[in-house]
Short mmCIF file of C-alpha atoms in Angstrom, two decimals:
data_model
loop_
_atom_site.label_atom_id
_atom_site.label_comp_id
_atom_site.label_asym_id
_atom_site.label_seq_id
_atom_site.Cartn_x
_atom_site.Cartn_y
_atom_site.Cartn_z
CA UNK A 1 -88.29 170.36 321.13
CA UNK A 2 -88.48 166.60 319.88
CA UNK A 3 -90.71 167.48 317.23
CA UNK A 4 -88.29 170.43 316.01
CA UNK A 5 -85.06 168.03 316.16
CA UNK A 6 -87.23 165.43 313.93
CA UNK A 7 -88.47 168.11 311.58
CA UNK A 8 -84.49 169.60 311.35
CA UNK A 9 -83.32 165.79 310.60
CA UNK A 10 -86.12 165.78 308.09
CA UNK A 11 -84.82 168.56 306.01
CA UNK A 12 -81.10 167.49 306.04
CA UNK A 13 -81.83 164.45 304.61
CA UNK A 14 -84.27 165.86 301.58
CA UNK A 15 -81.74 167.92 301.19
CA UNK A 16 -79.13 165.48 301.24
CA UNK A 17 -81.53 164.01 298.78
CA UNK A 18 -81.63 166.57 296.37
CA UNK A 19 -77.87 167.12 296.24
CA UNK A 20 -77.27 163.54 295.25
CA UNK A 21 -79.98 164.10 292.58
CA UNK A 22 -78.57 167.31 291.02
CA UNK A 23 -74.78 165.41 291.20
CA UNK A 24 -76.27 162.73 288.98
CA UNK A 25 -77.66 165.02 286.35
CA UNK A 26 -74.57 166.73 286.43
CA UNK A 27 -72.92 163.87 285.66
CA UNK A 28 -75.50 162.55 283.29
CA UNK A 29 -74.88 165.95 281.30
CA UNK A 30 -71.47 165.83 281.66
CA UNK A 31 -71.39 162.44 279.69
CA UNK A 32 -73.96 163.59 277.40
CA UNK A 33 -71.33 166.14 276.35
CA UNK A 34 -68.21 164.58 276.44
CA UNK A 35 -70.44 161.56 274.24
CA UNK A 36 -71.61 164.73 271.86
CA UNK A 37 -67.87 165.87 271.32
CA UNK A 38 -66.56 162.75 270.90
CA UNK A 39 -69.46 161.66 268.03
CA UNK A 40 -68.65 165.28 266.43
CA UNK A 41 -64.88 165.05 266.57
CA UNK A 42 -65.55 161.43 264.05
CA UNK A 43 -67.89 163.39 261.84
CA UNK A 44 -70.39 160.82 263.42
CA UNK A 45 -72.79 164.32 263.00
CA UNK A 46 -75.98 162.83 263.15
CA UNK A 47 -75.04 160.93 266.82
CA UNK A 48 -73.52 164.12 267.85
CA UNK A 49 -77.18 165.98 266.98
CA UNK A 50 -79.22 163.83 268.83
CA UNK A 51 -76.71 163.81 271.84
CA UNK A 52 -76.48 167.67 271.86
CA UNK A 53 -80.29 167.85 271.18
CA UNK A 54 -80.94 165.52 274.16
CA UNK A 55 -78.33 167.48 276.38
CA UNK A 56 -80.05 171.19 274.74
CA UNK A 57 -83.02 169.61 275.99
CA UNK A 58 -82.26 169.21 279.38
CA UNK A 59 -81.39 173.18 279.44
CA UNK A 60 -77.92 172.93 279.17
CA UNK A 61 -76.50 175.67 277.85
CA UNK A 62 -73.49 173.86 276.53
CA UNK A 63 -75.98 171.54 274.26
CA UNK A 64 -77.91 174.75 273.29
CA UNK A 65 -74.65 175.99 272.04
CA UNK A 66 -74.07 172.65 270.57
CA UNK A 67 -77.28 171.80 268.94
CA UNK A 68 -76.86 175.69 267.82
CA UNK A 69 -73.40 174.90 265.61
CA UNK A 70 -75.63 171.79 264.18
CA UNK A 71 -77.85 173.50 262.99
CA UNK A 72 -75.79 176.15 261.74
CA UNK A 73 -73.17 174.01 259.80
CA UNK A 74 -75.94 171.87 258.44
CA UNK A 75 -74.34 168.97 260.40
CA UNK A 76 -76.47 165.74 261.25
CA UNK A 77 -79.58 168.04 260.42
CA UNK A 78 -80.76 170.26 257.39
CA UNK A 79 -79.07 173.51 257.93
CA UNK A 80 -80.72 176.20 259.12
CA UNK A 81 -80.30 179.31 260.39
CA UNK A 82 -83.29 180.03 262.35
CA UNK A 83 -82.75 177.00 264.81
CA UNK A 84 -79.35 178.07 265.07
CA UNK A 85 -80.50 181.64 266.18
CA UNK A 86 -83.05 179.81 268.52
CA UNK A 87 -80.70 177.87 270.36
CA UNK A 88 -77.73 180.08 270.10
CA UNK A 89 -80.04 182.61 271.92
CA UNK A 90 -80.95 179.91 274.58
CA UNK A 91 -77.30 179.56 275.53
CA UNK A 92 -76.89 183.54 275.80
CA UNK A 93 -79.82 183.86 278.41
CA UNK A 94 -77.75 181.07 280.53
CA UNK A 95 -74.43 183.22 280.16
CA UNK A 96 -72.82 180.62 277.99
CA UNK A 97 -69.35 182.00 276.11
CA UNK A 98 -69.40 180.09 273.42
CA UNK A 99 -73.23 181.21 272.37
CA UNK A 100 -72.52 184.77 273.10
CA UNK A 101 -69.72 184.89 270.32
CA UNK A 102 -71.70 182.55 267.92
CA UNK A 103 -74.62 184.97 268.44
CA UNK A 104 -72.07 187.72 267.31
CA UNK A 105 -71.58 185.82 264.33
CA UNK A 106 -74.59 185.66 263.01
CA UNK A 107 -74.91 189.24 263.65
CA UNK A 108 -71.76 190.04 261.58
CA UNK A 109 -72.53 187.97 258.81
CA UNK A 110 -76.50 188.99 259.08
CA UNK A 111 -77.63 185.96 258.80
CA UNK A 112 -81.14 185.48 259.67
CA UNK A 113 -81.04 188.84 261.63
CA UNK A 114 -80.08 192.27 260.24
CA UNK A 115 -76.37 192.80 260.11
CA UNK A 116 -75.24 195.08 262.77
CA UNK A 117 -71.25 195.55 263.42
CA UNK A 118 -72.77 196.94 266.75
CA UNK A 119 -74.37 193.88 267.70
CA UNK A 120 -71.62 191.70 267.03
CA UNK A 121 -69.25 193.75 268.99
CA UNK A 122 -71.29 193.68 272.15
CA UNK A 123 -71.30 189.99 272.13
CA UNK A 124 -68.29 189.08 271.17
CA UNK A 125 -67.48 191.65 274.11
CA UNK A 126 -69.27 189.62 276.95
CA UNK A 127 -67.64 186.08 275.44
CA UNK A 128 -64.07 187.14 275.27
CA UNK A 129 -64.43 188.92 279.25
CA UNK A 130 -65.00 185.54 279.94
CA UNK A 131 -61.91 184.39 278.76
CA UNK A 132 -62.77 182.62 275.28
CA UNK A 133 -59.96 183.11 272.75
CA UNK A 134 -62.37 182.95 269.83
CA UNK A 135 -64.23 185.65 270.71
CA UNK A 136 -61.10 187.78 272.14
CA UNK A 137 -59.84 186.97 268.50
CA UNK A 138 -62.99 188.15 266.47
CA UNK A 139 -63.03 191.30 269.06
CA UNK A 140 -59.36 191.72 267.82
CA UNK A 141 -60.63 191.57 264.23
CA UNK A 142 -62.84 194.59 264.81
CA UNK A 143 -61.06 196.75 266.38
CA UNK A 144 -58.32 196.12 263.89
CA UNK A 145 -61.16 196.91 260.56
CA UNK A 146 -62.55 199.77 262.99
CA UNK A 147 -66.07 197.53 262.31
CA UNK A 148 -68.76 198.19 264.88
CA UNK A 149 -66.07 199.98 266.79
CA UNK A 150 -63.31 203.03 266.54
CA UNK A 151 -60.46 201.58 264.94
CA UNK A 152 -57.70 200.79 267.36
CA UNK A 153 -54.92 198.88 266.19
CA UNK A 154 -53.36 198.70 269.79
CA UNK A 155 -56.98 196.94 271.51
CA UNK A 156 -56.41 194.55 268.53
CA UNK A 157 -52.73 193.45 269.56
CA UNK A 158 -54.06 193.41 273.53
CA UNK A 159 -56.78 191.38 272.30
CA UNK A 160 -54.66 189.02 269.51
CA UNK A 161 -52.37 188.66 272.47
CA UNK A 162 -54.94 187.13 275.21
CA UNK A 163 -55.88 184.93 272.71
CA UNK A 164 -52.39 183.24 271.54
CA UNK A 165 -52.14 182.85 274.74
CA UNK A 166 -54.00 180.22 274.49
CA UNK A 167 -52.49 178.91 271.41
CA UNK A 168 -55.37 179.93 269.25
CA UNK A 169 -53.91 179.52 265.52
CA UNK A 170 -55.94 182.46 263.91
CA UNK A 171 -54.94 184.83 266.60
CA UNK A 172 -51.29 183.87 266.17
CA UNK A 173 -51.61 184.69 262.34
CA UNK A 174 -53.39 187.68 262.74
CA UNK A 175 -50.61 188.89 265.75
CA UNK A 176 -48.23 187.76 263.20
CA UNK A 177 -50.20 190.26 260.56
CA UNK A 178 -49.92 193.12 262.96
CA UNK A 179 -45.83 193.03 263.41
CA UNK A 180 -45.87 192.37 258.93
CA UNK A 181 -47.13 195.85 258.77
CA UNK A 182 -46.68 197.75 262.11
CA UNK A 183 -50.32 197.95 263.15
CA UNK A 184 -49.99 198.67 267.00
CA UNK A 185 -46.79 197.37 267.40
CA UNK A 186 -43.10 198.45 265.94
CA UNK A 187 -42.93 196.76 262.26
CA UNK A 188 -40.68 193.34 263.55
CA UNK A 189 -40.45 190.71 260.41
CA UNK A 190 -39.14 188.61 262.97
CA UNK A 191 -41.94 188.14 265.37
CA UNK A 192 -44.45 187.91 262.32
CA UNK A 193 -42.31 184.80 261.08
CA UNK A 194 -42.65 183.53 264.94
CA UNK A 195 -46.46 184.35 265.01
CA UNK A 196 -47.32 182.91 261.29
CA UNK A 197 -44.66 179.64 261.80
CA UNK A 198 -46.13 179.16 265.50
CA UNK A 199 -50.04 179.18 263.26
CA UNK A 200 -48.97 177.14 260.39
CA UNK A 201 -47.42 174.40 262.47
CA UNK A 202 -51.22 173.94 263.72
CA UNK A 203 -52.16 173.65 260.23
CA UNK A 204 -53.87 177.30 259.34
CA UNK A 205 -53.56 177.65 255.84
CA UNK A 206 -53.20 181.37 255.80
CA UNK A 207 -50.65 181.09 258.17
CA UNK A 208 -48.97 178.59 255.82
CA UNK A 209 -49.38 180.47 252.95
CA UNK A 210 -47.79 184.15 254.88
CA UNK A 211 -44.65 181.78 256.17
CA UNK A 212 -44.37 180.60 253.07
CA UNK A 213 -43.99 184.28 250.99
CA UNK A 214 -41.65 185.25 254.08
CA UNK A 215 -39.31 182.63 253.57
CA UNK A 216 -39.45 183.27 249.49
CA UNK A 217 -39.02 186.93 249.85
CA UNK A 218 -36.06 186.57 252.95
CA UNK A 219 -38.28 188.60 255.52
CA UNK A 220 -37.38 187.70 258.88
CA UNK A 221 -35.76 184.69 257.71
CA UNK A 222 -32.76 183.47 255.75
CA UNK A 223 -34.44 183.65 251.99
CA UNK A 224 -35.27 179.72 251.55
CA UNK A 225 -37.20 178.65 248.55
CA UNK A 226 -37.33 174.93 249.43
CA UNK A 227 -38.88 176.35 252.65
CA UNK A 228 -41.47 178.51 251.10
CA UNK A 229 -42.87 175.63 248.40
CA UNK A 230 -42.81 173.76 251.55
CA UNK A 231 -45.52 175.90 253.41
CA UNK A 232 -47.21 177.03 249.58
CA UNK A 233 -47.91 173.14 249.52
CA UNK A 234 -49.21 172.91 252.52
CA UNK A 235 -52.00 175.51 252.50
CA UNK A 236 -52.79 174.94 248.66
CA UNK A 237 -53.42 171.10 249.40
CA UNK A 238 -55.90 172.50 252.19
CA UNK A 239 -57.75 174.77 249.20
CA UNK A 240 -56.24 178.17 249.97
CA UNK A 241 -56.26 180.22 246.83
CA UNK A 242 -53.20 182.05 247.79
CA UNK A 243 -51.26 178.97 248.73
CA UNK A 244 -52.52 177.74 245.35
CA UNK A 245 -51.27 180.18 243.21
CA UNK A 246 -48.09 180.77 245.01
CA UNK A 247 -47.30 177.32 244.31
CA UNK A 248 -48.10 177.68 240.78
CA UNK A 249 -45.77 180.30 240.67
CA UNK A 250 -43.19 178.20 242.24
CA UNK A 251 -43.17 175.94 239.80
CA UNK A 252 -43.33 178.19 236.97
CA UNK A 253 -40.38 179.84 237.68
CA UNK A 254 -38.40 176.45 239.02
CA UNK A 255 -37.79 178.40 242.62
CA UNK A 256 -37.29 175.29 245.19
CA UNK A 257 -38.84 172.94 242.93
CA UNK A 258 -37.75 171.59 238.79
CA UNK A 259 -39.51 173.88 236.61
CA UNK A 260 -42.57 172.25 235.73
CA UNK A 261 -45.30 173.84 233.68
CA UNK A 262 -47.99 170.88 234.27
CA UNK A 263 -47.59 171.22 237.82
CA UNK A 264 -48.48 174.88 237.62
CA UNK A 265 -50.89 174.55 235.38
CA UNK A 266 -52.45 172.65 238.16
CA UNK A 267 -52.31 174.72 241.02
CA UNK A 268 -53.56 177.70 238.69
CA UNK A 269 -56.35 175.79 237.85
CA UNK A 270 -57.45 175.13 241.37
CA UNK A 271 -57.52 178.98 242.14
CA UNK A 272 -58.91 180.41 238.45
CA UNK A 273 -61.99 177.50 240.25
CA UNK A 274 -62.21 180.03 242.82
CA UNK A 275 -62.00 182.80 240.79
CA UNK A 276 -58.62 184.67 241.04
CA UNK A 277 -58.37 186.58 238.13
CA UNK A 278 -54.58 186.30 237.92
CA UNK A 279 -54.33 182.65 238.18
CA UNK A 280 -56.75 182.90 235.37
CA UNK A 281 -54.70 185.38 233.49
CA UNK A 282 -51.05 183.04 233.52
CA UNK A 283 -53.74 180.24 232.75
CA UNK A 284 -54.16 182.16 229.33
CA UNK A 285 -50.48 183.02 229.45
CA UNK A 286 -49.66 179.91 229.39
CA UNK A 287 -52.18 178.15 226.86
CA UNK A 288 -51.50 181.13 224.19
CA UNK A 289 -47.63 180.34 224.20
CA UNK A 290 -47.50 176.31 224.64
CA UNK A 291 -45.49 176.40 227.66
CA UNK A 292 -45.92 172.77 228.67
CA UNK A 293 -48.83 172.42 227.05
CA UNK A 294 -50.63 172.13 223.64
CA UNK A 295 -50.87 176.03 222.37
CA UNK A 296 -54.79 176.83 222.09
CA UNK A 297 -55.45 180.23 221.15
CA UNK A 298 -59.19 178.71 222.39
CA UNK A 299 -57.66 178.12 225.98
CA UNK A 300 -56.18 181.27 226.17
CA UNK A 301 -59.40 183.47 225.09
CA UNK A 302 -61.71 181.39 227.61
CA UNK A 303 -58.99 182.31 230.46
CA UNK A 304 -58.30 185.76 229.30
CA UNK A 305 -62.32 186.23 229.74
CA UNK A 306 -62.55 184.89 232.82
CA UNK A 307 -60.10 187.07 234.08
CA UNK A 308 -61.93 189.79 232.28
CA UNK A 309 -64.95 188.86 233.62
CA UNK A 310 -63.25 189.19 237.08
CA UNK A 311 -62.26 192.62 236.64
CA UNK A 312 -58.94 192.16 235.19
CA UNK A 313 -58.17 195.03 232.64
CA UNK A 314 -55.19 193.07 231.50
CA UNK A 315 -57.17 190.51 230.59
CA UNK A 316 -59.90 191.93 228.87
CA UNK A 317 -57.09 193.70 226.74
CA UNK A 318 -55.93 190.33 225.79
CA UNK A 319 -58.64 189.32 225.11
CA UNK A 320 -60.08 191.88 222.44
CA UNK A 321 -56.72 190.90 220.80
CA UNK A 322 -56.81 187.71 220.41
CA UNK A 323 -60.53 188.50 219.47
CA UNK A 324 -59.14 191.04 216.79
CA UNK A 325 -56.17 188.47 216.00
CA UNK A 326 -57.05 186.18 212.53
#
């Protein structure tokens, strides 16, 4: 009887032993991470690698993730694709949200493995049941495209609408997108302005670049041009090729700004870089007639072909004339 009271006394304290030893590497992985986030949140990326490596190492699934998105962006590390898989798969087997929905990424995109809609769908399934508002978001995206899935416009509001709930900017735009044109909901102008303003006040550029048109066309809102340069400004400055040529426009046609031919030269400029053809086409517009700049019939051909070259039938017309044109 003593012996069985000493051996009892025994085990609770190895096991008392054991749980003070797990709580410390919780802890110690705990920092780890917050360190990791920290380091990646200053663009400190190579810190943050080694930090998620060390933490990936330790078989946490949250620095498998991590390590994963490292190697994926090409941050701290040469990017690649295959380690990304690798680690992004690690997290999976362990459950981890944020994995499962990266996985379905690289499914959608087919990057290192075979695109499959299919694929993507099932794991950006199992992430958003557990509550991530990325993945309910890229789920929302699907069903909306019918990719991988039946197209259902009404899953694609339920699942937009889990997702803002947790302020998710990219779900509130797309919400926002489904009241514009009456996808699963009545048509409301009004609640897309909410959904886009409620996105571009956390800085999404799309969203900036929708509120902006809504406010220079008077949907939902009082027509407001001042308003709608505003938000154009906003998402051009950030590189969006919408907001860009918007705000060329804008300026062009003196709507909430002074007319100003240089300034939309500009912002044209920065979208013909990313190849819209009708930025490119005003470019050529613009340089065949002088307006606020020296007239070059050379200027104009070079934009008018671009444009062509884009797939612009306009363009290409004005361009065999000018070509034709002594």
């Amino acid at each position: 009887m003593k012996l069985e009271k000493k051996l009892l006394i025994a085990a609770l304290f190895t096991f008392s032993s054991a749980s003070i030893h797990a709580l410390t590497d919780i802890n110690s992985a705990d920092s780890l991470y917050k360190q990791a986030k920290i380091a990646d949140g200053k663009k400190d990326y190579k810190s943050a690698f080694n930090l998620f490596k060390s933490l990936a190492e330790l078989g946490d699934a949250r620095g498998q993730n991590g390590l994963g998105v490292m190697y994926y962006q090409g941050h701290g590390v040469k990017q690649d694709y295959q380690q990304a898989l690798k680690w992004y798969q690690k997290g999976v087997e362990q459950g981890d949200a944020k994995a499962q929905n990266n996985l379905g990424v690289m499914y959608f995109y087919g990057q290192v493995v075979a695109q499959d809609y299919h694929q993507a769908v099932k794991w950006y399934r199992k992430s958003a049941e557990q509550g991530y508002e990325r993945a309910q978001n890229n789920l929302g995206m699907m069903y909306a495209n019918g990719l991988g899935v039946k197209q259902d416009y009404h899953q694609a509001v339920m699942l937009y609408q889990k997702a803002v709930e947790k302020g998710f900017a990219e779900a509130q735009s797309n919400l926002a997108w489904m009241y514009y044109y009456g996808l699963g909901v009545r048509q409301d102008y009004g609640q897309a302005v909410k959904w886009y303003q409620k996105a571009a006040e956390q800085g999404f550029a799309e969203a900036q670049t929708s509120l902006g048109m809504m406010y220079a066309d008077g949907l939902g809102v009082k027509q407001d041009y001042h308003q709608a340069v505003k938000w154009h400004q906003k998402s051009a400055e950030q590189g969006d090729v919408d907001g860009q040529y918007n705000l060329a426009g804008m300026y062009v046609n003196g709507y909430g700004v002074k007319q100003d031919y240089l300034q939309a030269v500009k912002w044209y400029k920065k979208a013909a870089e990313q190849d819209a053809s009708d930025a490119q086409y005003n470019l050529g517009v613009i340089y065949e007639n002088g307006y606020g700049v020296r007239q070059s019939k050379s200027q104009a051909k070079e934009w008018f072909g671009k444009a062509c070259d884009n797939g612009l039938q306009n363009a290409c017309d004005e361009y065999r004339r000018l070509n034709t044109t002594p």
